[in-house]
Amino acid sequence: MQRYFVPAATWSEQTIKIIGDDVHHIKRVMRFKVGDQIICSHPDGHAAICKITILDNNVVYVDIVEWLDQNVELPVEVTIAQGLPKADKLEMIVQKGTELGASNFIPFQASRSVVKWDEKRQDKKLKRLSKIVKEASEQSHRNKVPMIYPNQSLSELIDLASSYDFKVFAYEEEAKTSEYHSLSSVLKQVGEQQRIFVCIGPEGGFTEAEAVSLKDNGFQAIRLGPRILRTETASLYALACISYHFEEMRCN
């Protein structure tokens, strides 16, 4: 059943008003009719099966039929901080990362980031990324839409991570040593409902100075397997490992 995330302001006790791009999707893409059912998700994570009652060019009204009691979110909160990569790699990272359960995405300007975001470019990019994570959340039936932060500096990133229970960063140099910390060894220490901050460098990885700064501020350097991963692969590898550890290994 098709799912739509609907702003809280348009919900009433029994009726929901849908506006914006979702109207076009409901009417023109999915070709729904009055009487058809969809799932509407509230920003607080609750969702309900709803029946379309009014289908207009600019607005759709639905009535709540049944509240759903399901939660597909990871049992831990995972934030992915991604050093700005080239081309459209960030779009793929947030799309697939949303499907894999990330709660937040924070792009940051690393020393080796080739891409630079000015203010005008940032507003356009954030709007595009927000649309991607909303659509990915609907497709994967997430309870909540991940948050996309504005572009940060490394020092701003460190401040944002200060309240997290576990902070790690993937460091290529760790993978070359025999005395390394694996992501698995960190996850064994994490309890449900705790928060994990995963920091991934851009194509060239972290500089030695960045690695020192992160370590000095409580980040643990880890390797993500024995091979060197592309930046667009690393965060997805980490999320897949976290999902397997907390969801698949604990399935009854």
PDB file of C-alpha atoms in Angstrom:
ATOM      1  CA  MET A   1       0.000   0.000   0.000  1.00  0.00           C
ATOM      2  CA  GLN A   2       1.363   3.422  -0.952  1.00  0.00           C
ATOM      3  CA  ARG A   3       2.590   5.548   1.962  1.00  0.00           C
ATOM      4  CA  TYR A   4       2.713   9.360   2.235  1.00  0.00           C
ATOM      5  CA  PHE A   5       4.301  11.501   4.951  1.00  0.00           C
ATOM      6  CA  VAL A   6       1.855  14.283   5.755  1.00  0.00           C
ATOM      7  CA  PRO A   7       2.696  17.429   7.820  1.00  0.00           C
ATOM      8  CA  ALA A   8       1.180  17.510  11.319  1.00  0.00           C
ATOM      9  CA  ALA A   9      -0.721  20.759  10.625  1.00  0.00           C
ATOM     10  CA  THR A  10      -3.002  19.028   8.107  1.00  0.00           C
ATOM     11  CA  TRP A  11      -4.195  16.277  10.468  1.00  0.00           C
ATOM     12  CA  SER A  12      -7.489  16.488  12.359  1.00  0.00           C
ATOM     13  CA  GLU A  13      -9.150  13.892  14.573  1.00  0.00           C
ATOM     14  CA  GLN A  14     -10.522  11.816  11.697  1.00  0.00           C
ATOM     15  CA  THR A  15      -9.614  13.601   8.445  1.00  0.00           C
ATOM     16  CA  ILE A  16      -6.284  14.407   6.794  1.00  0.00           C
ATOM     17  CA  LYS A  17      -5.703  17.052   4.129  1.00  0.00           C
ATOM     18  CA  ILE A  18      -2.975  16.301   1.568  1.00  0.00           C
ATOM     19  CA  ILE A  19      -1.498  19.089  -0.552  1.00  0.00           C
ATOM     20  CA  GLY A  20       1.591  19.792  -2.640  1.00  0.00           C
ATOM     21  CA  ASP A  21       3.501  17.283  -4.774  1.00  0.00           C
ATOM     22  CA  ASP A  22       1.751  14.320  -3.147  1.00  0.00           C
ATOM     23  CA  VAL A  23      -1.531  15.353  -4.788  1.00  0.00           C
ATOM     24  CA  HIS A  24       0.060  14.996  -8.222  1.00  0.00           C
ATOM     25  CA  HIS A  25       1.545  11.627  -7.222  1.00  0.00           C
ATOM     26  CA  ILE A  26      -1.784  10.338  -5.901  1.00  0.00           C
ATOM     27  CA  LYS A  27      -3.809  11.519  -8.874  1.00  0.00           C
ATOM     28  CA  ARG A  28      -1.470  11.371 -11.878  1.00  0.00           C
ATOM     29  CA  VAL A  29       1.184   8.787 -10.994  1.00  0.00           C
ATOM     30  CA  MET A  30      -0.707   6.235  -8.905  1.00  0.00           C
ATOM     31  CA  ARG A  31      -4.083   7.115 -10.483  1.00  0.00           C
ATOM     32  CA  PHE A  32      -5.957   6.548  -7.237  1.00  0.00           C
ATOM     33  CA  LYS A  33      -9.712   7.107  -7.120  1.00  0.00           C
ATOM     34  CA  VAL A  34     -12.190   8.054  -4.386  1.00  0.00           C
ATOM     35  CA  GLY A  35     -12.577   5.026  -2.152  1.00  0.00           C
ATOM     36  CA  ASP A  36      -9.004   3.780  -2.635  1.00  0.00           C
ATOM     37  CA  GLN A  37      -6.826   3.329   0.434  1.00  0.00           C
ATOM     38  CA  ILE A  38      -3.368   4.695   1.230  1.00  0.00           C
ATOM     39  CA  ILE A  39      -1.171   4.903   4.329  1.00  0.00           C
ATOM     40  CA  CYS A  40      -0.577   8.338   5.879  1.00  0.00           C
ATOM     41  CA  SER A  41       2.335   8.830   8.266  1.00  0.00           C
ATOM     42  CA  HIS A  42       2.439  11.549  10.922  1.00  0.00           C
ATOM     43  CA  PRO A  43       5.780  13.248  11.724  1.00  0.00           C
ATOM     44  CA  ASP A  44       5.633  11.722  15.225  1.00  0.00           C
ATOM     45  CA  GLY A  45       5.996   8.237  13.713  1.00  0.00           C
ATOM     46  CA  HIS A  46       2.372   7.085  13.878  1.00  0.00           C
ATOM     47  CA  ALA A  47       0.654   5.876  10.705  1.00  0.00           C
ATOM     48  CA  ALA A  48      -2.865   4.981   9.621  1.00  0.00           C
ATOM     49  CA  ILE A  49      -4.648   3.311   6.745  1.00  0.00           C
ATOM     50  CA  CYS A  50      -6.832   5.988   5.157  1.00  0.00           C
ATOM     51  CA  LYS A  51      -9.592   6.079   2.532  1.00  0.00           C
ATOM     52  CA  ILE A  52      -9.678   8.787  -0.130  1.00  0.00           C
ATOM     53  CA  THR A  53     -12.907  10.814   0.155  1.00  0.00           C
ATOM     54  CA  ILE A  54     -12.201  13.884  -1.992  1.00  0.00           C
ATOM     55  CA  LEU A  55      -9.801  13.979  -4.955  1.00  0.00           C
ATOM     56  CA  ASP A  56      -9.279  17.441  -6.434  1.00  0.00           C
ATOM     57  CA  ASN A  57      -6.591  19.017  -8.623  1.00  0.00           C
ATOM     58  CA  ASN A  58      -4.879  20.751  -5.686  1.00  0.00           C
ATOM     59  CA  VAL A  59      -5.981  18.820  -2.607  1.00  0.00           C
ATOM     60  CA  VAL A  60      -6.854  15.309  -1.463  1.00  0.00           C
ATOM     61  CA  TYR A  61      -8.889  14.526   1.648  1.00  0.00           C
ATOM     62  CA  VAL A  62      -8.752  11.136   3.344  1.00  0.00           C
ATOM     63  CA  ASP A  63     -10.510   9.636   6.355  1.00  0.00           C
ATOM     64  CA  ILE A  64      -8.633   7.539   8.897  1.00  0.00           C
ATOM     65  CA  VAL A  65      -9.802   3.922   8.728  1.00  0.00           C
ATOM     66  CA  GLU A  66      -7.364   2.113  11.000  1.00  0.00           C
ATOM     67  CA  TRP A  67      -4.292   3.066  13.017  1.00  0.00           C
ATOM     68  CA  LEU A  68      -1.266   0.868  12.392  1.00  0.00           C
ATOM     69  CA  ASP A  69       0.825  -0.576  15.197  1.00  0.00           C
ATOM     70  CA  GLN A  70       4.181  -1.172  13.567  1.00  0.00           C
ATOM     71  CA  ASN A  71       7.686   0.184  13.954  1.00  0.00           C
ATOM     72  CA  VAL A  72      10.381  -0.548  11.390  1.00  0.00           C
ATOM     73  CA  GLU A  73      12.956   1.912  12.743  1.00  0.00           C
ATOM     74  CA  LEU A  74      16.386   0.746  13.875  1.00  0.00           C
ATOM     75  CA  PRO A  75      16.519   0.177  17.661  1.00  0.00           C
ATOM     76  CA  VAL A  76      19.458   2.609  17.770  1.00  0.00           C
ATOM     77  CA  GLU A  77      19.707   6.119  16.345  1.00  0.00           C
ATOM     78  CA  VAL A  78      22.360   6.364  13.638  1.00  0.00           C
ATOM     79  CA  THR A  79      23.626   9.646  12.232  1.00  0.00           C
ATOM     80  CA  ILE A  80      25.738   9.583   9.077  1.00  0.00           C
ATOM     81  CA  ALA A  81      28.158  12.488   8.689  1.00  0.00           C
ATOM     82  CA  GLN A  82      29.385  12.480   5.104  1.00  0.00           C
ATOM     83  CA  GLY A  83      32.344  14.427   3.758  1.00  0.00           C
ATOM     84  CA  LEU A  84      31.036  16.156   0.629  1.00  0.00           C
ATOM     85  CA  PRO A  85      31.621  13.810  -2.321  1.00  0.00           C
ATOM     86  CA  LYS A  86      31.738  14.610  -6.020  1.00  0.00           C
ATOM     87  CA  ALA A  87      28.853  14.575  -8.523  1.00  0.00           C
ATOM     88  CA  ASP A  88      25.545  13.130  -7.327  1.00  0.00           C
ATOM     89  CA  LYS A  89      27.024  10.599  -4.903  1.00  0.00           C
ATOM     90  CA  LEU A  90      25.449  12.318  -1.894  1.00  0.00           C
ATOM     91  CA  GLU A  91      21.988  11.805  -3.381  1.00  0.00           C
ATOM     92  CA  MET A  92      22.609   8.072  -3.630  1.00  0.00           C
ATOM     93  CA  ILE A  93      24.019   7.962  -0.092  1.00  0.00           C
ATOM     94  CA  VAL A  94      20.970   9.614   1.483  1.00  0.00           C
ATOM     95  CA  GLN A  95      18.521   7.579  -0.614  1.00  0.00           C
ATOM     96  CA  LYS A  96      20.033   4.184   0.186  1.00  0.00           C
ATOM     97  CA  GLY A  97      20.971   5.263   3.707  1.00  0.00           C
ATOM     98  CA  THR A  98      17.322   6.101   4.348  1.00  0.00           C
ATOM     99  CA  GLU A  99      16.296   2.632   3.180  1.00  0.00           C
ATOM    100  CA  LEU A 100      18.875   1.136   5.544  1.00  0.00           C
ATOM    101  CA  GLY A 101      17.567   3.059   8.567  1.00  0.00           C
ATOM    102  CA  ALA A 102      19.706   6.165   9.146  1.00  0.00           C
ATOM    103  CA  SER A 103      18.049   8.805  11.351  1.00  0.00           C
ATOM    104  CA  ASN A 104      20.078  11.847  10.267  1.00  0.00           C
ATOM    105  CA  PHE A 105      22.473  12.902   7.522  1.00  0.00           C
ATOM    106  CA  ILE A 106      25.062  15.637   7.998  1.00  0.00           C
ATOM    107  CA  PRO A 107      27.127  16.755   4.988  1.00  0.00           C
ATOM    108  CA  PHE A 108      30.407  18.392   5.943  1.00  0.00           C
ATOM    109  CA  GLN A 109      33.230  20.211   4.211  1.00  0.00           C
ATOM    110  CA  ALA A 110      36.286  18.014   4.647  1.00  0.00           C
ATOM    111  CA  SER A 111      39.804  19.099   3.726  1.00  0.00           C
ATOM    112  CA  ARG A 112      39.841  16.775   0.722  1.00  0.00           C
ATOM    113  CA  SER A 113      36.297  17.564  -0.460  1.00  0.00           C
ATOM    114  CA  VAL A 114      36.520  18.755  -4.046  1.00  0.00           C
ATOM    115  CA  VAL A 115      32.926  20.013  -4.002  1.00  0.00           C
ATOM    116  CA  LYS A 116      32.166  23.369  -2.390  1.00  0.00           C
ATOM    117  CA  TRP A 117      28.667  24.526  -1.451  1.00  0.00           C
ATOM    118  CA  ASP A 118      27.929  28.234  -1.462  1.00  0.00           C
ATOM    119  CA  GLU A 119      24.738  29.470   0.215  1.00  0.00           C
ATOM    120  CA  LYS A 120      22.679  29.516  -2.979  1.00  0.00           C
ATOM    121  CA  ARG A 121      23.878  26.049  -3.998  1.00  0.00           C
ATOM    122  CA  GLN A 122      23.254  24.707  -0.490  1.00  0.00           C
ATOM    123  CA  ASP A 123      19.586  25.754  -0.392  1.00  0.00           C
ATOM    124  CA  LYS A 124      18.948  24.039  -3.712  1.00  0.00           C
ATOM    125  CA  LYS A 125      20.849  20.897  -2.713  1.00  0.00           C
ATOM    126  CA  LEU A 126      19.113  20.589   0.672  1.00  0.00           C
ATOM    127  CA  LYS A 127      15.701  20.907  -0.951  1.00  0.00           C
ATOM    128  CA  ARG A 128      16.612  18.171  -3.428  1.00  0.00           C
ATOM    129  CA  LEU A 129      18.036  15.896  -0.712  1.00  0.00           C
ATOM    130  CA  SER A 130      14.965  16.399   1.495  1.00  0.00           C
ATOM    131  CA  LYS A 131      12.735  15.309  -1.384  1.00  0.00           C
ATOM    132  CA  ILE A 132      14.871  12.214  -1.932  1.00  0.00           C
ATOM    133  CA  VAL A 133      14.753  11.092   1.715  1.00  0.00           C
ATOM    134  CA  LYS A 134      10.981  11.659   1.881  1.00  0.00           C
ATOM    135  CA  GLU A 135      10.405   9.507  -1.186  1.00  0.00           C
ATOM    136  CA  ALA A 136      12.841   6.854   0.069  1.00  0.00           C
ATOM    137  CA  SER A 137      11.091   6.825   3.463  1.00  0.00           C
ATOM    138  CA  GLU A 138       7.735   6.287   1.760  1.00  0.00           C
ATOM    139  CA  GLN A 139       9.102   3.535  -0.472  1.00  0.00           C
ATOM    140  CA  SER A 140      10.719   1.668   2.438  1.00  0.00           C
ATOM    141  CA  HIS A 141       7.753   2.269   4.800  1.00  0.00           C
ATOM    142  CA  ARG A 142       9.824   4.110   7.389  1.00  0.00           C
ATOM    143  CA  ASN A 143       8.015   5.519  10.420  1.00  0.00           C
ATOM    144  CA  LYS A 144       9.955   8.768  10.231  1.00  0.00           C
ATOM    145  CA  VAL A 145      11.724  10.809   7.582  1.00  0.00           C
ATOM    146  CA  PRO A 146      15.451  11.303   8.321  1.00  0.00           C
ATOM    147  CA  MET A 147      16.667  14.836   8.927  1.00  0.00           C
ATOM    148  CA  ILE A 148      19.108  16.504   6.522  1.00  0.00           C
ATOM    149  CA  TYR A 149      21.414  19.045   8.181  1.00  0.00           C
ATOM    150  CA  PRO A 150      22.987  22.023   6.416  1.00  0.00           C
ATOM    151  CA  ASN A 151      26.615  21.664   5.405  1.00  0.00           C
ATOM    152  CA  GLN A 152      28.949  21.779   8.430  1.00  0.00           C
ATOM    153  CA  SER A 153      32.627  22.389   9.084  1.00  0.00           C
ATOM    154  CA  LEU A 154      34.601  19.723  10.946  1.00  0.00           C
ATOM    155  CA  SER A 155      34.520  21.758  14.174  1.00  0.00           C
ATOM    156  CA  GLU A 156      30.742  22.208  13.863  1.00  0.00           C
ATOM    157  CA  LEU A 157      30.423  18.492  13.224  1.00  0.00           C
ATOM    158  CA  ILE A 158      32.374  17.685  16.392  1.00  0.00           C
ATOM    159  CA  ASP A 159      30.053  19.947  18.410  1.00  0.00           C
ATOM    160  CA  LEU A 160      26.957  18.221  16.982  1.00  0.00           C
ATOM    161  CA  ALA A 161      28.379  14.821  17.931  1.00  0.00           C
ATOM    162  CA  SER A 162      29.141  15.749  21.541  1.00  0.00           C
ATOM    163  CA  SER A 163      25.910  14.278  22.956  1.00  0.00           C
ATOM    164  CA  TYR A 164      26.188  10.899  21.200  1.00  0.00           C
ATOM    165  CA  ASP A 165      26.908   7.676  23.071  1.00  0.00           C
ATOM    166  CA  PHE A 166      29.319   6.325  20.449  1.00  0.00           C
ATOM    167  CA  LYS A 167      31.314   8.272  17.870  1.00  0.00           C
ATOM    168  CA  VAL A 168      33.339   6.560  15.153  1.00  0.00           C
ATOM    169  CA  PHE A 169      35.039   7.522  11.914  1.00  0.00           C
ATOM    170  CA  ALA A 170      36.217   5.289   9.086  1.00  0.00           C
ATOM    171  CA  TYR A 171      39.941   5.832   8.682  1.00  0.00           C
ATOM    172  CA  GLU A 172      41.824   4.245   5.803  1.00  0.00           C
ATOM    173  CA  GLU A 173      45.061   4.106   7.762  1.00  0.00           C
ATOM    174  CA  GLU A 174      43.366   1.898  10.396  1.00  0.00           C
ATOM    175  CA  ALA A 175      42.772  -0.776   7.759  1.00  0.00           C
ATOM    176  CA  LYS A 176      46.517  -0.984   7.079  1.00  0.00           C
ATOM    177  CA  THR A 177      47.488  -1.871  10.643  1.00  0.00           C
ATOM    178  CA  SER A 178      47.226  -5.152  12.533  1.00  0.00           C
ATOM    179  CA  GLU A 179      45.972  -3.372  15.657  1.00  0.00           C
ATOM    180  CA  TYR A 180      42.689  -1.937  14.436  1.00  0.00           C
ATOM    181  CA  HIS A 181      39.224  -1.460  15.875  1.00  0.00           C
ATOM    182  CA  SER A 182      36.417  -2.997  13.854  1.00  0.00           C
ATOM    183  CA  LEU A 183      32.871  -1.667  13.649  1.00  0.00           C
ATOM    184  CA  SER A 184      31.729  -5.001  15.090  1.00  0.00           C
ATOM    185  CA  SER A 185      33.762  -4.484  18.261  1.00  0.00           C
ATOM    186  CA  VAL A 186      32.082  -1.117  18.785  1.00  0.00           C
ATOM    187  CA  LEU A 187      28.555  -2.411  18.144  1.00  0.00           C
ATOM    188  CA  LYS A 188      28.973  -5.068  20.827  1.00  0.00           C
ATOM    189  CA  GLN A 189      29.127  -2.219  23.363  1.00  0.00           C
ATOM    190  CA  VAL A 190      26.006  -0.404  22.084  1.00  0.00           C
ATOM    191  CA  GLY A 191      22.643  -0.841  23.781  1.00  0.00           C
ATOM    192  CA  GLU A 192      19.208  -0.293  22.286  1.00  0.00           C
ATOM    193  CA  GLN A 193      18.022   3.333  22.126  1.00  0.00           C
ATOM    194  CA  GLN A 194      21.603   4.594  22.243  1.00  0.00           C
ATOM    195  CA  ARG A 195      22.955   6.951  19.603  1.00  0.00           C
ATOM    196  CA  ILE A 196      25.766   6.239  17.135  1.00  0.00           C
ATOM    197  CA  PHE A 197      27.573   8.916  15.129  1.00  0.00           C
ATOM    198  CA  VAL A 198      29.337   7.547  12.030  1.00  0.00           C
ATOM    199  CA  CYS A 199      31.697   9.890  10.202  1.00  0.00           C
ATOM    200  CA  ILE A 200      32.808   9.128   6.634  1.00  0.00           C
ATOM    201  CA  GLY A 201      35.428  11.076   4.706  1.00  0.00           C
ATOM    202  CA  PRO A 202      35.219  12.221   1.062  1.00  0.00           C
ATOM    203  CA  GLU A 203      36.950  10.481  -1.865  1.00  0.00           C
ATOM    204  CA  GLY A 204      40.438  11.203  -0.549  1.00  0.00           C
ATOM    205  CA  GLY A 205      39.627  10.186   3.014  1.00  0.00           C
ATOM    206  CA  PHE A 206      40.542  12.109   6.149  1.00  0.00           C
ATOM    207  CA  THR A 207      43.794  14.005   6.491  1.00  0.00           C
ATOM    208  CA  GLU A 208      46.050  13.127   9.408  1.00  0.00           C
ATOM    209  CA  ALA A 209      45.160  16.446  11.063  1.00  0.00           C
ATOM    210  CA  GLU A 210      41.425  15.697  10.779  1.00  0.00           C
ATOM    211  CA  ALA A 211      41.963  12.221  12.231  1.00  0.00           C
ATOM    212  CA  VAL A 212      43.862  13.673  15.189  1.00  0.00           C
ATOM    213  CA  SER A 213      41.144  16.274  15.786  1.00  0.00           C
ATOM    214  CA  LEU A 214      38.412  13.632  15.743  1.00  0.00           C
ATOM    215  CA  LYS A 215      40.331  11.342  18.099  1.00  0.00           C
ATOM    216  CA  ASP A 216      41.005  14.238  20.471  1.00  0.00           C
ATOM    217  CA  ASN A 217      37.241  14.806  20.654  1.00  0.00           C
ATOM    218  CA  GLY A 218      36.186  11.280  21.542  1.00  0.00           C
ATOM    219  CA  PHE A 219      35.856   9.677  18.093  1.00  0.00           C
ATOM    220  CA  GLN A 220      37.155   6.152  17.683  1.00  0.00           C
ATOM    221  CA  ALA A 221      38.925   5.291  14.431  1.00  0.00           C
ATOM    222  CA  ILE A 222      37.595   2.102  12.868  1.00  0.00           C
ATOM    223  CA  ARG A 223      38.049   0.102   9.712  1.00  0.00           C
ATOM    224  CA  LEU A 224      35.109  -1.089   7.633  1.00  0.00           C
ATOM    225  CA  GLY A 225      36.376  -4.496   6.578  1.00  0.00           C
ATOM    226  CA  PRO A 226      39.794  -5.335   5.126  1.00  0.00           C
ATOM    227  CA  ARG A 227      39.219  -3.579   1.798  1.00  0.00           C
ATOM    228  CA  ILE A 228      39.287   0.135   1.019  1.00  0.00           C
ATOM    229  CA  LEU A 229      35.740   1.242   0.223  1.00  0.00           C
ATOM    230  CA  ARG A 230      34.604   4.133  -1.940  1.00  0.00           C
ATOM    231  CA  THR A 231      33.072   6.984   0.030  1.00  0.00           C
ATOM    232  CA  GLU A 232      29.597   6.238  -1.373  1.00  0.00           C
ATOM    233  CA  THR A 233      29.924   2.611  -0.205  1.00  0.00           C
ATOM    234  CA  ALA A 234      31.310   3.179   3.281  1.00  0.00           C
ATOM    235  CA  SER A 235      28.243   4.649   5.006  1.00  0.00           C
ATOM    236  CA  LEU A 236      25.976   2.013   3.439  1.00  0.00           C
ATOM    237  CA  TYR A 237      28.322  -0.748   4.587  1.00  0.00           C
ATOM    238  CA  ALA A 238      28.202   0.666   8.125  1.00  0.00           C
ATOM    239  CA  LEU A 239      24.407   0.903   8.114  1.00  0.00           C
ATOM    240  CA  ALA A 240      24.035  -2.621   6.774  1.00  0.00           C
ATOM    241  CA  CYS A 241      26.305  -3.918   9.545  1.00  0.00           C
ATOM    242  CA  ILE A 242      24.331  -2.018  12.187  1.00  0.00           C
ATOM    243  CA  SER A 243      21.025  -3.339  10.814  1.00  0.00           C
ATOM    244  CA  TYR A 244      22.332  -6.911  10.782  1.00  0.00           C
ATOM    245  CA  HIS A 245      23.720  -6.630  14.301  1.00  0.00           C
ATOM    246  CA  PHE A 246      20.620  -5.110  15.932  1.00  0.00           C
ATOM    247  CA  GLU A 247      17.821  -6.555  13.775  1.00  0.00           C
ATOM    248  CA  GLU A 248      18.755  -9.771  11.979  1.00  0.00           C
ATOM    249  CA  MET A 249      20.990 -11.336  14.649  1.00  0.00           C
ATOM    250  CA  ARG A 250      18.311 -10.708  17.284  1.00  0.00           C
ATOM    251  CA  CYS A 251      15.358 -12.083  15.277  1.00  0.00           C
ATOM    252  CA  ASN A 252      13.434 -14.848  16.968  1.00  0.00           C
TER     253      ASN A 252
END
